[in-house]
Amino acid sequence: MGKVKIKRKSTLIDMTAMSDVTVLLLTFFMLTSTFLAKEPTVVMTPSSVSEEKVPMNNLVTILVSGKDKPGNAGNPETEGKIFISFTGDKDSTLSSEHIREMMLLEALKIYNEQHPSAKVDLTPAQIAEFKKLNMFGLPFRGMPQYLSLEQSKRDEFQGNMEDPNVGIPIDGNKDRNGRLNDFQVWMKAVYNVAQRIHNDQKEMLTDPADVKKLENLYTALMRKGEGIAVKADKNTPFSTVQIIFDNLQTMKLNKFSLLTALKSEDEPTN
C-alpha cells in the first residue's frame, strides 16, 4: 500500500498588517511623548524614596551645576552655577513662551529700577529669542549680546562652566527691600507675575477652564511648593544649595521642591 502524501502548505506569513500596526504605534508614541529639553550641564540628582512627581507644566526649574569631572578630581570653579527654566501650559493662554515673556519683562523692569545708570534694554527680536529658550544662566548685563548670538553660539557659551560670565549671579543678601542680586530679581518677577495672574488676569477671561488653569499656576507657585523645583547634583555640598534656599525664602517663596531620583531597592540608605 502506497504512502499518502500530505500536501505541503506555504509557511510564508504576510507581515504587511503587522508592519502597519508597528508604524502606527511608533507614530502614536512619538506624537504623545514629552521629550526632555537640553540642559547646559548634566547633574545626577540624589535618590530618595518619594514617589511624588513634579509637574511638567507651570514650573520654574532652578538648575545648580556640579563639579566637572574630567578625571577623579572635580573642578570647584564650575560648581554652583545657576540656571533657570520657565515652563507654562500647552495652551495659548499660559504657554511657555507667554510665561517667559511675562517673566522677562517683569524682571527687566525690576532690574532697571535698581540699576538706573546701567539699564538693560532688549529689542523685540531679542525678546522673541528669549521666549524660545528652555534654560538660561547669565547676568542681566550680558543678555543683549547673548540673545543676539546664533543658537549654536549660545549653547557653546552656556556649556562652558569655567566662564565666569556663565550662571545667574547670587549672594547671601537677605534684604528683600534693598539691592537684589540677579537671582532674586528673577524670583521677585516670579512672585509678582504669579500675584498679577491671580489678581488681575483672571478677570479678563470668560472661559472657566482658563480661569482654573490660572488658579492652578498660582496655587502651584505660591501654596503647594510644586511650581518651583531645585535640581542639583548628588555630590554638591548642601552649603552650595542652601544659599539658593535662603534666597528663595528672602523673596517669600517659602515652598519649593527638590528634584530627586527614585531610590532602588538594593541602594544603601545613608
PDB file of C-alpha atoms in Angstrom:
ATOM      1  CA  MET A   1       0.000   0.000   0.000  1.00  0.00           C
ATOM      2  CA  GLY A   2       1.478   3.351  -1.029  1.00  0.00           C
ATOM      3  CA  LYS A   3       2.155   6.240   1.362  1.00  0.00           C
ATOM      4  CA  VAL A   4      -0.299   9.066   1.470  1.00  0.00           C
ATOM      5  CA  LYS A   5       1.419  12.285   0.575  1.00  0.00           C
ATOM      6  CA  ILE A   6       0.357  15.263   2.653  1.00  0.00           C
ATOM      7  CA  LYS A   7       0.086  18.419   0.670  1.00  0.00           C
ATOM      8  CA  ARG A   8       2.718  20.879   1.833  1.00  0.00           C
ATOM      9  CA  LYS A   9       1.462  24.264   2.819  1.00  0.00           C
ATOM     10  CA  SER A  10       3.366  27.500   2.490  1.00  0.00           C
ATOM     11  CA  THR A  11       4.951  28.828   5.702  1.00  0.00           C
ATOM     12  CA  LEU A  12       5.060  32.367   4.389  1.00  0.00           C
ATOM     13  CA  ILE A  13       3.357  34.828   6.766  1.00  0.00           C
ATOM     14  CA  ASP A  14       2.105  38.110   5.443  1.00  0.00           C
ATOM     15  CA  MET A  15       3.618  40.773   7.715  1.00  0.00           C
ATOM     16  CA  THR A  16       2.028  43.751   5.987  1.00  0.00           C
ATOM     17  CA  ALA A  17      -0.668  44.240   8.607  1.00  0.00           C
ATOM     18  CA  MET A  18       1.818  43.937  11.496  1.00  0.00           C
ATOM     19  CA  SER A  19       4.135  46.475   9.858  1.00  0.00           C
ATOM     20  CA  ASP A  20       1.248  48.906   9.546  1.00  0.00           C
ATOM     21  CA  VAL A  21       0.373  48.474  13.225  1.00  0.00           C
ATOM     22  CA  THR A  22       4.024  48.947  14.240  1.00  0.00           C
ATOM     23  CA  VAL A  23       4.302  52.180  12.298  1.00  0.00           C
ATOM     24  CA  LEU A  24       1.034  53.452  13.790  1.00  0.00           C
ATOM     25  CA  LEU A  25       2.181  52.657  17.338  1.00  0.00           C
ATOM     26  CA  LEU A  26       5.558  54.282  16.743  1.00  0.00           C
ATOM     27  CA  THR A  27       3.876  57.411  15.383  1.00  0.00           C
ATOM     28  CA  PHE A  28       1.492  57.496  18.344  1.00  0.00           C
ATOM     29  CA  PHE A  29       4.292  57.317  20.924  1.00  0.00           C
ATOM     30  CA  MET A  30       6.359  59.943  19.102  1.00  0.00           C
ATOM     31  CA  LEU A  31       3.469  62.385  18.994  1.00  0.00           C
ATOM     32  CA  THR A  32       2.357  61.867  22.597  1.00  0.00           C
ATOM     33  CA  SER A  33       5.780  61.676  24.278  1.00  0.00           C
ATOM     34  CA  THR A  34       7.333  64.608  26.116  1.00  0.00           C
ATOM     35  CA  PHE A  35      10.981  64.953  25.154  1.00  0.00           C
ATOM     36  CA  LEU A  36      13.462  66.199  27.726  1.00  0.00           C
ATOM     37  CA  ALA A  37      14.895  69.559  26.784  1.00  0.00           C
ATOM     38  CA  LYS A  38      18.643  70.015  26.604  1.00  0.00           C
ATOM     39  CA  GLU A  39      20.241  71.448  29.748  1.00  0.00           C
ATOM     40  CA  PRO A  40      23.509  73.406  29.934  1.00  0.00           C
ATOM     41  CA  THR A  41      25.092  70.870  32.279  1.00  0.00           C
ATOM     42  CA  VAL A  42      24.374  67.297  33.348  1.00  0.00           C
ATOM     43  CA  VAL A  43      23.677  66.666  37.027  1.00  0.00           C
ATOM     44  CA  MET A  44      22.995  63.371  38.785  1.00  0.00           C
ATOM     45  CA  THR A  45      20.233  64.085  41.265  1.00  0.00           C
ATOM     46  CA  PRO A  46      20.253  62.411  44.702  1.00  0.00           C
ATOM     47  CA  SER A  47      17.959  59.445  45.232  1.00  0.00           C
ATOM     48  CA  SER A  48      15.005  59.324  47.592  1.00  0.00           C
ATOM     49  CA  VAL A  49      12.025  57.140  48.422  1.00  0.00           C
ATOM     50  CA  SER A  50       9.487  59.807  47.496  1.00  0.00           C
ATOM     51  CA  GLU A  51       7.232  58.832  44.597  1.00  0.00           C
ATOM     52  CA  GLU A  52       5.558  62.244  44.280  1.00  0.00           C
ATOM     53  CA  LYS A  53       6.001  63.505  40.746  1.00  0.00           C
ATOM     54  CA  VAL A  54       6.993  67.069  39.947  1.00  0.00           C
ATOM     55  CA  PRO A  55       4.532  68.561  37.415  1.00  0.00           C
ATOM     56  CA  MET A  56       5.740  69.060  33.850  1.00  0.00           C
ATOM     57  CA  ASN A  57       3.766  72.312  33.383  1.00  0.00           C
ATOM     58  CA  ASN A  58       3.606  75.593  35.326  1.00  0.00           C
ATOM     59  CA  LEU A  59       7.094  75.036  36.652  1.00  0.00           C
ATOM     60  CA  VAL A  60      10.150  77.137  37.484  1.00  0.00           C
ATOM     61  CA  THR A  61      13.231  74.896  37.477  1.00  0.00           C
ATOM     62  CA  ILE A  62      16.434  76.072  39.155  1.00  0.00           C
ATOM     63  CA  LEU A  63      19.428  74.049  37.962  1.00  0.00           C
ATOM     64  CA  VAL A  64      22.629  74.042  40.038  1.00  0.00           C
ATOM     65  CA  SER A  65      25.770  72.869  38.263  1.00  0.00           C
ATOM     66  CA  GLY A  66      28.128  70.402  39.916  1.00  0.00           C
ATOM     67  CA  LYS A  67      31.874  69.964  39.531  1.00  0.00           C
ATOM     68  CA  ASP A  68      33.133  68.976  36.107  1.00  0.00           C
ATOM     69  CA  LYS A  69      34.760  65.563  36.327  1.00  0.00           C
ATOM     70  CA  PRO A  70      37.462  65.216  33.655  1.00  0.00           C
ATOM     71  CA  GLY A  71      39.122  62.612  35.854  1.00  0.00           C
ATOM     72  CA  ASN A  72      38.817  61.768  39.501  1.00  0.00           C
ATOM     73  CA  ALA A  73      39.275  65.401  40.528  1.00  0.00           C
ATOM     74  CA  GLY A  74      36.421  67.833  40.050  1.00  0.00           C
ATOM     75  CA  ASN A  75      36.772  71.499  39.220  1.00  0.00           C
ATOM     76  CA  PRO A  76      35.294  73.572  42.075  1.00  0.00           C
ATOM     77  CA  GLU A  77      35.072  76.654  39.832  1.00  0.00           C
ATOM     78  CA  THR A  78      32.290  75.009  37.828  1.00  0.00           C
ATOM     79  CA  GLU A  79      30.163  74.183  40.878  1.00  0.00           C
ATOM     80  CA  GLY A  80      27.192  76.267  41.970  1.00  0.00           C
ATOM     81  CA  LYS A  81      26.374  77.906  38.621  1.00  0.00           C
ATOM     82  CA  ILE A  82      22.651  78.714  38.499  1.00  0.00           C
ATOM     83  CA  PHE A  83      20.323  78.329  35.522  1.00  0.00           C
ATOM     84  CA  ILE A  84      16.562  78.933  35.352  1.00  0.00           C
ATOM     85  CA  SER A  85      13.821  77.479  33.182  1.00  0.00           C
ATOM     86  CA  PHE A  86      10.194  78.632  32.869  1.00  0.00           C
ATOM     87  CA  THR A  87       7.563  76.178  31.645  1.00  0.00           C
ATOM     88  CA  GLY A  88       3.902  77.073  31.189  1.00  0.00           C
ATOM     89  CA  ASP A  89       0.834  75.236  29.961  1.00  0.00           C
ATOM     90  CA  LYS A  90       0.494  73.796  26.486  1.00  0.00           C
ATOM     91  CA  ASP A  91      -2.450  76.021  25.594  1.00  0.00           C
ATOM     92  CA  SER A  92      -2.274  79.522  24.144  1.00  0.00           C
ATOM     93  CA  THR A  93      -3.376  81.272  27.360  1.00  0.00           C
ATOM     94  CA  LEU A  94      -0.414  80.265  29.501  1.00  0.00           C
ATOM     95  CA  SER A  95       2.006  78.779  27.009  1.00  0.00           C
ATOM     96  CA  SER A  96       5.674  78.544  27.916  1.00  0.00           C
ATOM     97  CA  GLU A  97       6.534  81.376  25.518  1.00  0.00           C
ATOM     98  CA  HIS A  98       3.895  83.640  27.072  1.00  0.00           C
ATOM     99  CA  ILE A  99       5.110  82.889  30.594  1.00  0.00           C
ATOM    100  CA  ARG A 100       8.751  83.511  29.602  1.00  0.00           C
ATOM    101  CA  GLU A 101       7.875  86.864  28.077  1.00  0.00           C
ATOM    102  CA  MET A 102       5.953  87.931  31.190  1.00  0.00           C
ATOM    103  CA  MET A 103       8.834  86.868  33.457  1.00  0.00           C
ATOM    104  CA  LEU A 104      11.419  88.619  31.299  1.00  0.00           C
ATOM    105  CA  LEU A 105       9.571  91.932  31.074  1.00  0.00           C
ATOM    106  CA  GLU A 106       8.860  91.960  34.811  1.00  0.00           C
ATOM    107  CA  ALA A 107      12.469  91.041  35.686  1.00  0.00           C
ATOM    108  CA  LEU A 108      13.852  93.770  33.388  1.00  0.00           C
ATOM    109  CA  LYS A 109      11.533  96.311  34.999  1.00  0.00           C
ATOM    110  CA  ILE A 110      12.756  95.375  38.493  1.00  0.00           C
ATOM    111  CA  TYR A 111      16.415  95.282  37.449  1.00  0.00           C
ATOM    112  CA  ASN A 112      16.319  98.635  35.654  1.00  0.00           C
ATOM    113  CA  GLU A 113      14.626 100.300  38.629  1.00  0.00           C
ATOM    114  CA  GLN A 114      17.530  99.177  40.800  1.00  0.00           C
ATOM    115  CA  HIS A 115      20.214  99.986  38.208  1.00  0.00           C
ATOM    116  CA  PRO A 116      19.103 103.293  36.618  1.00  0.00           C
ATOM    117  CA  SER A 117      22.632 104.046  35.382  1.00  0.00           C
ATOM    118  CA  ALA A 118      23.110 100.640  33.769  1.00  0.00           C
ATOM    119  CA  LYS A 119      19.715  99.771  32.322  1.00  0.00           C
ATOM    120  CA  VAL A 120      19.289  96.698  30.130  1.00  0.00           C
ATOM    121  CA  ASP A 121      17.084  97.216  27.083  1.00  0.00           C
ATOM    122  CA  LEU A 122      16.133  94.411  24.694  1.00  0.00           C
ATOM    123  CA  THR A 123      14.837  94.678  21.150  1.00  0.00           C
ATOM    124  CA  PRO A 124      11.654  92.861  20.061  1.00  0.00           C
ATOM    125  CA  ALA A 125      13.861  90.367  18.198  1.00  0.00           C
ATOM    126  CA  GLN A 126      15.873  89.632  21.356  1.00  0.00           C
ATOM    127  CA  ILE A 127      12.700  89.200  23.401  1.00  0.00           C
ATOM    128  CA  ALA A 128      11.423  86.774  20.765  1.00  0.00           C
ATOM    129  CA  GLU A 129      14.652  84.766  21.105  1.00  0.00           C
ATOM    130  CA  PHE A 130      14.309  84.651  24.890  1.00  0.00           C
ATOM    131  CA  LYS A 131      10.805  83.215  24.560  1.00  0.00           C
ATOM    132  CA  LYS A 132      12.330  80.199  22.787  1.00  0.00           C
ATOM    133  CA  LEU A 133      14.917  79.484  25.495  1.00  0.00           C
ATOM    134  CA  ASN A 134      14.397  76.362  27.553  1.00  0.00           C
ATOM    135  CA  MET A 135      17.024  77.280  30.151  1.00  0.00           C
ATOM    136  CA  PHE A 136      19.363  80.225  30.637  1.00  0.00           C
ATOM    137  CA  GLY A 137      22.019  81.337  33.057  1.00  0.00           C
ATOM    138  CA  LEU A 138      23.865  84.648  32.780  1.00  0.00           C
ATOM    139  CA  PRO A 139      23.861  88.156  34.303  1.00  0.00           C
ATOM    140  CA  PHE A 140      21.316  90.703  33.110  1.00  0.00           C
ATOM    141  CA  ARG A 141      24.051  92.900  31.674  1.00  0.00           C
ATOM    142  CA  GLY A 142      25.056  90.155  29.237  1.00  0.00           C
ATOM    143  CA  MET A 143      21.585  89.383  27.916  1.00  0.00           C
ATOM    144  CA  PRO A 144      21.513  91.741  24.883  1.00  0.00           C
ATOM    145  CA  GLN A 145      24.709  90.266  23.467  1.00  0.00           C
ATOM    146  CA  TYR A 146      23.726  86.702  24.377  1.00  0.00           C
ATOM    147  CA  LEU A 147      20.284  86.904  22.734  1.00  0.00           C
ATOM    148  CA  SER A 148      21.873  88.286  19.563  1.00  0.00           C
ATOM    149  CA  LEU A 149      24.005  85.157  19.125  1.00  0.00           C
ATOM    150  CA  GLU A 150      23.083  82.190  16.960  1.00  0.00           C
ATOM    151  CA  GLN A 151      21.639  79.160  18.734  1.00  0.00           C
ATOM    152  CA  SER A 152      24.853  77.136  18.395  1.00  0.00           C
ATOM    153  CA  LYS A 153      26.910  80.006  19.832  1.00  0.00           C
ATOM    154  CA  ARG A 154      24.520  80.363  22.783  1.00  0.00           C
ATOM    155  CA  ASP A 155      24.800  76.643  23.539  1.00  0.00           C
ATOM    156  CA  GLU A 156      28.588  76.853  23.317  1.00  0.00           C
ATOM    157  CA  PHE A 157      28.667  79.820  25.694  1.00  0.00           C
ATOM    158  CA  GLN A 158      26.399  78.269  28.323  1.00  0.00           C
ATOM    159  CA  GLY A 159      28.206  74.943  28.138  1.00  0.00           C
ATOM    160  CA  ASN A 160      31.486  76.475  29.292  1.00  0.00           C
ATOM    161  CA  MET A 161      31.120  76.222  33.062  1.00  0.00           C
ATOM    162  CA  GLU A 162      34.581  77.705  33.625  1.00  0.00           C
ATOM    163  CA  ASP A 163      33.493  81.033  32.109  1.00  0.00           C
ATOM    164  CA  PRO A 164      32.872  83.495  34.993  1.00  0.00           C
ATOM    165  CA  ASN A 165      30.040  85.082  32.961  1.00  0.00           C
ATOM    166  CA  VAL A 166      28.077  81.817  32.908  1.00  0.00           C
ATOM    167  CA  GLY A 167      25.470  81.440  35.629  1.00  0.00           C
ATOM    168  CA  ILE A 168      22.984  83.807  37.257  1.00  0.00           C
ATOM    169  CA  PRO A 169      24.736  85.889  39.957  1.00  0.00           C
ATOM    170  CA  ILE A 170      23.693  85.151  43.535  1.00  0.00           C
ATOM    171  CA  ASP A 171      24.930  86.116  47.003  1.00  0.00           C
ATOM    172  CA  GLY A 172      23.836  85.980  50.613  1.00  0.00           C
ATOM    173  CA  ASN A 173      21.655  89.109  50.528  1.00  0.00           C
ATOM    174  CA  LYS A 174      18.680  88.835  52.888  1.00  0.00           C
ATOM    175  CA  ASP A 175      17.237  92.336  52.441  1.00  0.00           C
ATOM    176  CA  ARG A 176      14.168  91.927  50.245  1.00  0.00           C
ATOM    177  CA  ASN A 177      13.660  95.691  50.045  1.00  0.00           C
ATOM    178  CA  GLY A 178      17.279  96.556  49.266  1.00  0.00           C
ATOM    179  CA  ARG A 179      19.527  95.955  46.256  1.00  0.00           C
ATOM    180  CA  LEU A 180      18.640  92.495  44.954  1.00  0.00           C
ATOM    181  CA  ASN A 181      21.071  90.149  43.253  1.00  0.00           C
ATOM    182  CA  ASP A 182      20.197  88.872  39.770  1.00  0.00           C
ATOM    183  CA  PHE A 183      18.746  85.601  41.060  1.00  0.00           C
ATOM    184  CA  GLN A 184      16.497  87.459  43.493  1.00  0.00           C
ATOM    185  CA  VAL A 185      15.336  89.761  40.696  1.00  0.00           C
ATOM    186  CA  TRP A 186      14.129  86.718  38.746  1.00  0.00           C
ATOM    187  CA  MET A 187      12.438  85.271  41.824  1.00  0.00           C
ATOM    188  CA  LYS A 188      10.719  88.585  42.574  1.00  0.00           C
ATOM    189  CA  ALA A 189       9.492  88.571  38.978  1.00  0.00           C
ATOM    190  CA  VAL A 190       8.099  85.065  39.549  1.00  0.00           C
ATOM    191  CA  TYR A 191       6.317  86.270  42.695  1.00  0.00           C
ATOM    192  CA  ASN A 192       4.921  89.397  41.012  1.00  0.00           C
ATOM    193  CA  VAL A 193       3.743  87.582  37.884  1.00  0.00           C
ATOM    194  CA  ALA A 194       2.009  84.892  39.942  1.00  0.00           C
ATOM    195  CA  GLN A 195       0.256  87.559  42.014  1.00  0.00           C
ATOM    196  CA  ARG A 196      -0.750  89.515  38.911  1.00  0.00           C
ATOM    197  CA  ILE A 197      -2.179  86.436  37.247  1.00  0.00           C
ATOM    198  CA  HIS A 198      -4.139  85.628  40.366  1.00  0.00           C
ATOM    199  CA  ASN A 199      -5.453  89.136  40.985  1.00  0.00           C
ATOM    200  CA  ASP A 200      -5.868  90.703  37.566  1.00  0.00           C
ATOM    201  CA  GLN A 201      -5.685  88.481  34.532  1.00  0.00           C
ATOM    202  CA  LYS A 202      -8.376  86.015  35.558  1.00  0.00           C
ATOM    203  CA  GLU A 203     -10.912  88.861  35.475  1.00  0.00           C
ATOM    204  CA  MET A 204     -10.316  89.242  31.735  1.00  0.00           C
ATOM    205  CA  LEU A 205     -11.078  85.589  30.986  1.00  0.00           C
ATOM    206  CA  THR A 206     -14.514  84.232  30.185  1.00  0.00           C
ATOM    207  CA  ASP A 207     -13.724  80.540  29.856  1.00  0.00           C
ATOM    208  CA  PRO A 208     -13.924  78.805  33.286  1.00  0.00           C
ATOM    209  CA  ALA A 209     -11.267  76.316  32.135  1.00  0.00           C
ATOM    210  CA  ASP A 210      -8.789  79.152  31.526  1.00  0.00           C
ATOM    211  CA  VAL A 211      -9.571  80.661  34.929  1.00  0.00           C
ATOM    212  CA  LYS A 212      -8.938  77.310  36.573  1.00  0.00           C
ATOM    213  CA  LYS A 213      -5.574  76.964  34.844  1.00  0.00           C
ATOM    214  CA  LEU A 214      -4.557  80.404  36.047  1.00  0.00           C
ATOM    215  CA  GLU A 215      -5.570  79.463  39.569  1.00  0.00           C
ATOM    216  CA  ASN A 216      -3.595  76.219  39.272  1.00  0.00           C
ATOM    217  CA  LEU A 217      -0.487  78.177  38.314  1.00  0.00           C
ATOM    218  CA  TYR A 218      -0.832  80.471  41.320  1.00  0.00           C
ATOM    219  CA  THR A 219      -1.527  77.559  43.661  1.00  0.00           C
ATOM    220  CA  ALA A 220       1.451  75.583  42.373  1.00  0.00           C
ATOM    221  CA  LEU A 221       3.824  78.512  42.778  1.00  0.00           C
ATOM    222  CA  MET A 222       2.614  80.090  45.998  1.00  0.00           C
ATOM    223  CA  ARG A 223       0.730  77.481  48.019  1.00  0.00           C
ATOM    224  CA  LYS A 224       1.871  73.917  47.360  1.00  0.00           C
ATOM    225  CA  GLY A 225       5.523  74.391  46.510  1.00  0.00           C
ATOM    226  CA  GLU A 226       5.031  72.399  43.321  1.00  0.00           C
ATOM    227  CA  GLY A 227       5.799  75.282  40.988  1.00  0.00           C
ATOM    228  CA  ILE A 228       9.455  75.795  41.947  1.00  0.00           C
ATOM    229  CA  ALA A 229      11.898  72.892  41.732  1.00  0.00           C
ATOM    230  CA  VAL A 230      15.613  72.907  42.576  1.00  0.00           C
ATOM    231  CA  LYS A 231      17.778  70.417  40.704  1.00  0.00           C
ATOM    232  CA  ALA A 232      21.320  69.799  41.970  1.00  0.00           C
ATOM    233  CA  ASP A 233      23.946  67.093  41.730  1.00  0.00           C
ATOM    234  CA  LYS A 234      24.020  64.480  44.476  1.00  0.00           C
ATOM    235  CA  ASN A 235      27.679  65.312  45.214  1.00  0.00           C
ATOM    236  CA  THR A 236      27.083  69.052  45.524  1.00  0.00           C
ATOM    237  CA  PRO A 237      27.600  70.164  49.162  1.00  0.00           C
ATOM    238  CA  PHE A 238      24.465  71.244  50.986  1.00  0.00           C
ATOM    239  CA  SER A 239      26.058  74.616  51.747  1.00  0.00           C
ATOM    240  CA  THR A 240      26.067  75.355  47.999  1.00  0.00           C
ATOM    241  CA  VAL A 241      22.368  74.540  47.655  1.00  0.00           C
ATOM    242  CA  GLN A 242      21.420  76.212  50.931  1.00  0.00           C
ATOM    243  CA  ILE A 243      22.253  79.668  49.566  1.00  0.00           C
ATOM    244  CA  ILE A 244      19.521  79.107  46.952  1.00  0.00           C
ATOM    245  CA  PHE A 245      17.051  78.068  49.648  1.00  0.00           C
ATOM    246  CA  ASP A 246      17.929  81.200  51.663  1.00  0.00           C
ATOM    247  CA  ASN A 247      17.437  83.437  48.615  1.00  0.00           C
ATOM    248  CA  LEU A 248      14.055  81.855  47.860  1.00  0.00           C
ATOM    249  CA  GLN A 249      12.894  82.412  51.417  1.00  0.00           C
ATOM    250  CA  THR A 250      14.148  86.004  51.307  1.00  0.00           C
ATOM    251  CA  MET A 251      11.825  86.558  48.342  1.00  0.00           C
ATOM    252  CA  LYS A 252       8.910  84.996  50.303  1.00  0.00           C
ATOM    253  CA  LEU A 253       8.961  81.827  48.188  1.00  0.00           C
ATOM    254  CA  ASN A 254       8.963  79.507  51.177  1.00  0.00           C
ATOM    255  CA  LYS A 255       7.633  76.373  49.485  1.00  0.00           C
ATOM    256  CA  PHE A 256       9.589  74.593  46.791  1.00  0.00           C
ATOM    257  CA  SER A 257      10.626  71.095  45.734  1.00  0.00           C
ATOM    258  CA  LEU A 258      13.971  69.338  45.403  1.00  0.00           C
ATOM    259  CA  LEU A 259      14.251  67.084  42.369  1.00  0.00           C
ATOM    260  CA  THR A 260      15.445  63.565  43.192  1.00  0.00           C
ATOM    261  CA  ALA A 261      15.694  60.173  41.534  1.00  0.00           C
ATOM    262  CA  LEU A 262      13.760  57.183  42.866  1.00  0.00           C
ATOM    263  CA  LYS A 263      15.919  55.049  45.150  1.00  0.00           C
ATOM    264  CA  SER A 264      16.346  51.441  44.025  1.00  0.00           C
ATOM    265  CA  GLU A 265      15.714  48.535  46.397  1.00  0.00           C
ATOM    266  CA  ASP A 266      19.371  47.481  46.538  1.00  0.00           C
ATOM    267  CA  GLU A 267      20.689  51.020  47.101  1.00  0.00           C
ATOM    268  CA  PRO A 268      22.040  51.528  50.628  1.00  0.00           C
ATOM    269  CA  THR A 269      20.397  54.107  52.882  1.00  0.00           C
ATOM    270  CA  ASN A 270      22.671  56.754  54.379  1.00  0.00           C
TER     271      ASN A 270
END
